[in-house]
Coordinates of C-alpha atoms in Angstrom, one line a residue:
Chain A
G565 CA 26.1 81.7 54.2
E566 CA 24.4 79.0 52.1
N567 CA 24.4 75.4 53.4
V568 CA 23.4 72.6 51.0
E569 CA 22.6 69.1 52.4
Q570 CA 22.4 66.2 50.0
H571 CA 20.9 62.7 50.5
P572 CA 21.5 59.9 50.3
S573 CA 25.3 59.7 50.3
T574 CA 25.2 56.3 48.5
L575 CA 22.5 54.9 46.3
S576 CA 22.3 51.5 44.5
V577 CA 19.7 51.0 41.9
Q578 CA 18.8 48.1 39.6
E579 CA 19.4 48.9 35.9
G580 CA 16.2 50.2 34.4
D581 CA 14.8 51.5 37.6
S582 CA 14.7 55.2 38.6
A583 CA 17.0 57.0 41.0
V584 CA 16.2 60.1 43.0
I585 CA 18.7 62.3 44.8
K586 CA 17.5 65.1 47.1
C587 CA 19.1 68.4 48.2
T588 CA 17.9 71.0 50.7
Y589 CA 19.3 74.5 50.9
S590 CA 19.2 77.1 53.7
D591 CA 19.4 80.5 51.9
S592 CA 16.0 81.6 50.6
A593 CA 17.7 84.0 48.3
S594 CA 19.3 81.2 46.3
N595 CA 17.9 81.0 42.7
Y596 CA 20.2 78.8 40.7
F597 CA 20.5 75.1 41.3
P598 CA 22.9 73.0 39.1
W599 CA 23.7 69.3 39.2
Y600 CA 27.1 67.9 38.4
K601 CA 28.1 64.4 37.5
Q602 CA 31.6 63.1 38.2
E603 CA 32.5 59.7 36.7
L604 CA 35.3 57.7 38.3
G605 CA 38.6 59.4 37.6
K606 CA 37.0 62.2 35.7
R607 CA 36.1 65.8 36.2
P608 CA 32.7 67.0 37.5
Q609 CA 30.5 68.1 34.6
L610 CA 27.3 70.1 34.5
I611 CA 24.4 67.9 33.5
I612 CA 21.4 70.0 34.2
D613 CA 20.4 73.2 36.1
I614 CA 17.3 74.9 37.1
R615 CA 16.4 78.5 38.1
S616 CA 13.9 79.6 40.6
N617 CA 11.3 80.7 38.1
V618 CA 10.9 77.1 36.9
G619 CA 9.5 74.2 38.9
E620 CA 10.8 71.4 36.8
K621 CA 13.2 70.9 33.9
K622 CA 13.8 67.7 31.8
D623 CA 16.5 66.6 29.5
Q624 CA 15.9 63.1 28.2
R625 CA 16.2 60.7 31.1
I626 CA 17.1 63.3 33.7
A627 CA 14.9 65.8 35.4
V628 CA 15.2 68.3 38.2
T629 CA 12.4 69.6 40.4
L630 CA 12.5 72.6 42.6
N631 CA 10.3 73.5 45.6
K632 CA 11.2 77.0 46.6
T633 CA 8.8 77.1 49.5
A634 CA 10.3 74.0 51.1
K635 CA 13.8 74.9 49.9
H636 CA 14.6 71.6 48.3
F637 CA 15.3 70.3 44.9
S638 CA 15.8 66.8 43.5
L639 CA 17.5 65.0 40.6
H640 CA 15.5 62.2 38.9
I641 CA 17.1 59.7 36.6
T642 CA 14.7 57.3 34.8
E643 CA 15.5 54.1 33.0
T644 CA 18.9 54.0 34.6
Q645 CA 21.9 52.6 32.7
P646 CA 25.4 51.4 33.7
E647 CA 26.9 54.7 32.5
D648 CA 24.8 56.6 35.0
S649 CA 27.1 55.2 37.7
A650 CA 28.9 58.2 39.1
V651 CA 29.1 60.7 41.9
Y652 CA 26.4 63.4 41.6
F653 CA 26.7 66.8 43.3
C654 CA 24.0 69.4 43.7
A655 CA 24.8 73.0 44.2
A656 CA 23.1 76.4 44.9
S657 CA 23.8 80.1 44.5
K658 CA 21.9 83.3 44.3
T659 CA 22.7 83.7 40.7
P660 CA 24.4 81.6 38.0
P661 CA 28.2 82.0 38.2
G662 CA 28.3 84.2 35.2
F663 CA 26.2 86.9 36.9
G664 CA 27.7 88.8 39.8
N665 CA 30.2 87.4 42.2
E666 CA 28.2 84.5 43.6
K667 CA 30.0 81.2 44.2
L668 CA 28.4 77.8 44.1
T669 CA 27.9 76.0 47.4
F670 CA 28.0 72.3 46.7
G671 CA 26.3 69.4 48.4
T672 CA 28.3 66.5 49.8
G673 CA 27.8 64.2 46.9
T674 CA 25.8 61.0 46.2
R675 CA 27.6 57.9 44.9
L676 CA 25.1 56.2 42.5
T677 CA 25.8 52.6 41.5
I678 CA 23.7 51.0 38.8
I679 CA 23.4 47.2 39.3
P680 CA 23.3 45.3 36.0
Chain B
E1193 CA 40.6 73.2 22.1
A1194 CA 39.2 75.7 24.6
D1195 CA 39.4 73.9 28.0
I1196 CA 40.9 74.0 31.5
Y1197 CA 44.1 72.1 32.0
Q1198 CA 45.7 70.9 35.2
T1199 CA 49.2 69.5 35.6
P1200 CA 50.5 67.2 36.8
R1201 CA 47.7 64.6 36.8
Y1202 CA 49.3 62.7 39.6
L1203 CA 52.1 63.7 42.0
V1204 CA 53.8 61.8 44.8
I1205 CA 56.1 64.0 46.9
G1206 CA 58.0 63.8 50.1
T1207 CA 57.1 65.8 53.3
G1208 CA 58.6 69.3 53.4
K1209 CA 58.9 69.8 49.7
K1210 CA 57.5 72.8 48.0
I1211 CA 55.1 72.1 45.2
T1212 CA 53.1 74.1 42.6
L1213 CA 49.9 72.7 41.0
E1214 CA 49.3 74.2 37.6
C1215 CA 45.9 75.3 36.3
S1216 CA 45.5 77.0 32.9
Q1217 CA 42.4 77.7 30.9
T1218 CA 42.1 78.8 27.3
M1219 CA 38.5 80.0 27.5
G1220 CA 39.3 83.6 28.6
H1221 CA 37.3 83.1 31.8
D1222 CA 37.7 85.7 34.5
K1223 CA 36.7 83.6 37.5
M1224 CA 38.8 80.7 38.7
Y1225 CA 38.5 78.4 41.7
W1226 CA 40.4 75.7 43.5
Y1227 CA 38.6 72.9 45.3
Q1228 CA 40.0 70.2 47.5
Q1229 CA 38.2 66.9 47.1
D1230 CA 38.1 64.4 49.9
P1231 CA 38.4 60.7 49.3
G1232 CA 34.8 60.7 50.5
M1233 CA 33.8 62.9 47.6
E1234 CA 33.0 66.3 49.2
L1235 CA 34.2 69.4 47.4
H1236 CA 35.8 72.1 49.6
L1237 CA 36.5 75.6 48.1
I1238 CA 40.0 76.7 49.2
H1239 CA 40.7 79.6 46.9
Y1240 CA 39.1 81.7 44.2
S1241 CA 39.8 84.6 41.9
Y1242 CA 37.6 87.1 40.0
G1243 CA 40.4 88.3 37.8
V1244 CA 44.0 89.3 37.5
N1245 CA 45.5 90.3 40.8
S1246 CA 42.4 89.2 42.7
T1247 CA 42.6 86.2 45.1
E1248 CA 40.5 85.2 48.0
K1249 CA 40.5 82.4 50.5
G1250 CA 37.6 79.9 50.3
D1251 CA 35.5 78.2 52.9
L1252 CA 38.0 75.6 53.9
S1253 CA 41.2 76.9 55.5
S1254 CA 44.2 75.8 53.6
E1255 CA 47.9 76.3 54.0
S1256 CA 48.3 76.7 50.2
T1257 CA 48.6 80.0 48.4
V1258 CA 47.5 81.1 44.9
S1259 CA 48.4 83.8 42.5
R1260 CA 46.6 85.3 39.4
I1261 CA 49.1 87.3 37.4
R1262 CA 47.6 86.3 34.1
T1263 CA 43.9 85.7 33.2
E1264 CA 44.6 82.2 32.0
H1265 CA 46.8 80.9 34.8
F1266 CA 45.9 80.2 38.4
P1267 CA 48.6 78.1 40.1
L1268 CA 48.4 76.7 43.7
T1269 CA 51.5 76.4 45.8
L1270 CA 52.3 74.5 49.0
E1271 CA 55.5 75.8 50.6
S1272 CA 56.0 72.7 52.7
A1273 CA 53.9 69.6 51.9
R1274 CA 52.6 67.4 54.6
P1275 CA 50.8 64.1 54.6
S1276 CA 47.6 65.9 55.6
H1277 CA 47.7 67.7 52.2
T1278 CA 47.2 64.4 50.4
S1279 CA 44.0 64.9 48.4
Q1280 CA 42.6 65.6 44.9
Y1281 CA 42.8 69.2 43.9
L1282 CA 40.3 70.4 41.2
C1283 CA 40.5 73.7 39.4
A1284 CA 37.4 75.3 37.9
S1285 CA 36.5 78.5 35.9
S1286 CA 33.5 80.5 35.0
E1287 CA 32.8 83.7 33.1
F1288 CA 30.9 86.9 33.8
G1289 CA 27.9 87.2 31.6
L1290 CA 27.8 83.5 30.5
N1291 CA 24.7 81.6 31.5
Y1292 CA 26.2 78.3 32.6
G1293 CA 28.0 76.8 35.5
Y1294 CA 31.6 75.9 36.2
T1295 CA 34.0 74.2 33.9
F1296 CA 36.3 71.9 35.9
G1297 CA 39.8 70.6 35.1
S1298 CA 40.7 66.9 35.4
G1299 CA 42.3 67.4 38.7
T1300 CA 45.7 66.7 40.4
R1301 CA 45.9 63.8 42.7
L1302 CA 48.5 64.7 45.3
T1303 CA 50.1 62.2 47.7
V1304 CA 52.6 63.4 50.3
V1305 CA 54.7 60.6 51.9

């Protein structure tokens, strides 16, 4: 089965600086890579996702890059703000959850703290 | 509002008690999932369902059981709670044919004393 490793487990960044979280996956058949953000006491929420036919995707201050050859993908947050403080999870599956019976395999999470 | 709801939000219960954690979604999603979340953050899949009368065990062995008698309802039951069951339990859903990820509930934080 798929195995997703996520690093670092904790990350502290000065406000305004950039943050990068990296994930590697084991199953070369994986094609869908979402990122979830879980604020303290709240539910995980999808913030961005990428499919294997795309190398990079941006949404305002967040971007995700994918290297299928190396089987790793990364979340980049620029100009960090206090509200970016949260736990971030990467995940992988062969297809998006809406197609087929694939389940997401989650990484172990990264606790990001933005220092004012 | 179409969403996924979990009750109770917090539960403190004594060892040996039977408990049911409720999860209901009003989005008409076919697929539903239960995750156990460590204090250290990690999400562990314990049960999932692809539709009515379909239930499967997840990657993490759990003493809990689930049922899916109605599309919108996916309760999780512990017959005899133990302190080792203390954790946060998150319910999630997704839909065949829709091009986005899981929708999570707000979770139930269970403490067994």
